[in-house]
Tab-separated table of C-alpha atoms in Angstrom:
chain	number	residue	atom	x	y	z
L	196	ASP	CA	-13.942	-20.497	-3.464
L	197	SER	CA	-12.993	-16.911	-4.727
L	198	ASP	CA	-9.676	-17.304	-6.523
L	199	GLY	CA	-11.265	-15.855	-9.439
L	200	GLU	CA	-11.998	-12.717	-7.951
L	201	ASP	CA	-8.821	-12.090	-5.842
L	202	PHE	CA	-6.828	-9.474	-7.206
L	203	LEU	CA	-3.675	-11.527	-6.916
L	204	THR	CA	-3.297	-15.307	-5.896
L	205	ALA	CA	-0.577	-16.997	-5.018
L	206	ARG	CA	0.155	-19.986	-7.439
L	207	SER	CA	1.925	-22.329	-4.559
L	208	ASP	CA	2.112	-22.838	-0.769
L	209	GLN	CA	4.632	-20.389	-0.839
L	210	ASP	CA	3.888	-16.218	-0.306
L	211	GLU	CA	5.087	-14.813	-3.477
L	212	GLU	CA	5.996	-10.957	-4.695
L	213	SER	CA	4.929	-8.774	-7.558
L	214	ASN	CA	6.130	-5.493	-8.386
L	215	LEU	CA	3.038	-3.195	-9.307
L	216	VAL	CA	2.270	0.321	-10.616
L	217	VAL	CA	-1.157	1.435	-9.697
L	218	PRO	CA	-3.114	4.423	-8.759
L	219	VAL	CA	-2.656	5.395	-4.953
L	220	SER	CA	-6.547	5.657	-4.812
L	221	ARG	CA	-6.726	1.889	-4.996
L	222	VAL	CA	-4.215	1.541	-2.073
L	223	SER	CA	-5.826	1.064	1.359
L	224	PHE	CA	-4.226	1.486	4.981
L	225	THR	CA	-3.416	-1.020	7.412
L	226	GLN	CA	-3.755	0.917	10.492
L	227	LYS	CA	-6.604	3.344	11.903
L	228	SER	CA	-4.401	6.411	12.381
L	229	ILE	CA	-0.822	7.243	11.937
L	230	ALA	CA	2.059	9.546	13.966
L	231	GLY	CA	2.610	13.296	12.583
L	232	HIS	CA	5.831	12.537	11.709
L	233	PHE	CA	8.561	9.949	10.023
L	234	LEU	CA	11.217	7.656	12.456
L	235	ASP	CA	13.751	10.425	11.682
L	236	GLY	CA	11.285	13.429	13.065
L	237	SER	CA	10.324	15.088	9.883
L	238	ALA	CA	7.045	15.911	9.444
L	239	LEU	CA	4.662	14.288	7.136
L	240	ASP	CA	4.012	17.930	5.645
L	241	SER	CA	7.678	18.076	4.278
L	242	LEU	CA	6.873	14.818	1.994
L	243	ILE	CA	3.481	16.382	1.187
L	244	VAL	CA	5.175	19.504	0.070
L	245	GLY	CA	8.070	17.984	-2.152
L	246	LEU	CA	5.644	16.006	-4.407
L	247	VAL	CA	3.515	18.704	-4.860
L	248	ILE	CA	6.760	20.780	-6.078
L	249	GLY	CA	8.256	18.063	-7.762
L	250	LYS	CA	11.086	17.583	-5.562
L	251	PHE	CA	9.794	13.815	-5.334
L	252	ASP	CA	8.465	11.433	-7.549
L	253	PRO	CA	6.475	8.130	-6.454
L	254	LEU	CA	7.322	6.337	-10.049
L	255	LYS	CA	11.157	7.433	-9.475
L	256	ASP	CA	12.182	7.763	-6.190
L	257	GLY	CA	12.784	4.377	-3.983
L	258	PHE	CA	12.095	5.266	-1.076
L	259	LEU	CA	8.457	5.924	-2.024
L	260	VAL	CA	7.864	2.435	-3.311
L	261	LEU	CA	5.223	1.063	-0.712
L	262	GLU	CA	5.105	-2.684	0.676
L	263	ALA	CA	1.817	-4.058	0.366
L	264	VAL	CA	-0.175	-7.115	0.880
L	265	SER	CA	-2.921	-8.483	-1.563
L	266	VAL	CA	-6.129	-9.688	0.399
L	267	GLY	CA	-8.742	-10.340	-2.090
L	268	LYS	CA	-9.743	-7.391	-4.346
L	269	LYS	CA	-7.669	-5.040	-2.203
L	270	LEU	CA	-4.059	-3.854	-1.671
L	271	PHE	CA	-3.215	-2.452	1.894
L	272	SER	CA	-0.109	-0.843	2.278
L	273	MET	CA	2.375	-1.504	5.427
L	274	ASN	CA	4.184	1.977	4.923
L	275	ASN	CA	0.789	4.269	6.409
L	276	ARG	CA	2.488	7.463	6.834
L	277	ARG	CA	3.839	7.457	2.969
L	278	LEU	CA	0.491	6.367	1.891
L	279	HIS	CA	-1.164	8.942	3.430
L	280	CYS	CA	1.356	11.536	1.903
L	281	LEU	CA	0.923	10.116	-1.383
L	282	LYS	CA	-3.124	10.362	-0.718
L	283	GLN	CA	-2.977	13.993	0.087
L	284	PHE	CA	-0.803	14.766	-2.633
L	285	GLN	CA	-3.885	13.275	-5.034
L	286	GLU	CA	-6.147	15.623	-3.491
L	287	ARG	CA	-3.640	18.595	-4.468
L	288	VAL	CA	-3.132	17.460	-8.117
L	289	LYS	CA	-5.470	17.102	-11.124
L	290	HIS	CA	-3.479	14.091	-12.703
L	291	GLU	CA	-3.983	10.727	-11.388
L	292	VAL	CA	-1.223	9.757	-8.840
L	293	LYS	CA	0.313	6.481	-9.257
L	294	VAL	CA	2.860	4.156	-6.904
L	295	ARG	CA	5.062	1.376	-7.060
L	296	LEU	CA	4.032	-1.302	-4.846
L	297	LYS	CA	6.193	-4.507	-3.743
L	298	VAL	CA	3.138	-6.619	-3.141
L	299	THR	CA	3.497	-9.828	-1.099
L	300	ILE	CA	0.663	-12.040	-2.452
L	301	PRO	CA	-0.335	-14.451	0.457
L	302	SER	CA	-0.076	-18.297	-0.037
L	303	ARG	CA	-3.516	-20.240	-0.387
L	304	LYS	CA	-2.689	-21.443	3.045
L	305	MET	CA	-2.884	-17.884	4.238
L	306	LYS	CA	-5.378	-16.704	2.184
L	307	ARG	CA	-7.594	-19.152	3.812
L	308	PHE	CA	-6.679	-18.150	7.085
L	309	LEU	CA	-7.498	-14.345	6.437
L	310	GLU	CA	-10.753	-15.435	4.824
L	311	HIS	CA	-11.651	-16.946	7.856
L	312	PHE	CA	-9.919	-14.523	10.765
L	313	THR	CA	-12.725	-12.713	12.232
L	314	SER	CA	-11.487	-12.768	15.717
L	315	MET	CA	-11.105	-10.044	17.957
L	316	ASN	CA	-10.369	-11.189	21.374
L	317	CYS	CA	-6.791	-12.272	20.177
């Protein structure tokens, strides 16, 4: 059993949630590719520029809280476009960029499923 190695482990058979602040470098994508714009039509670059010039702050602006899932030692964002922008912001500044996460911690049953899930013929 690898419970001791996990970043976060649910203590019950129910998924749990936790709020974390972590370096953006610790957060992984859940998708291979993303669209070049947000659902409202605005370009990703507009958020990146806003972060660089200080218009937006990942530790203060609520829309920059990312939903994530803890799987083993990794954190995966469900908000891939915003994560992309935050990672691009990190590449443009010298200081470590931290992000706020609302993390779902899978139940023990879900964790077991994820550990055994290897089928690609779904």
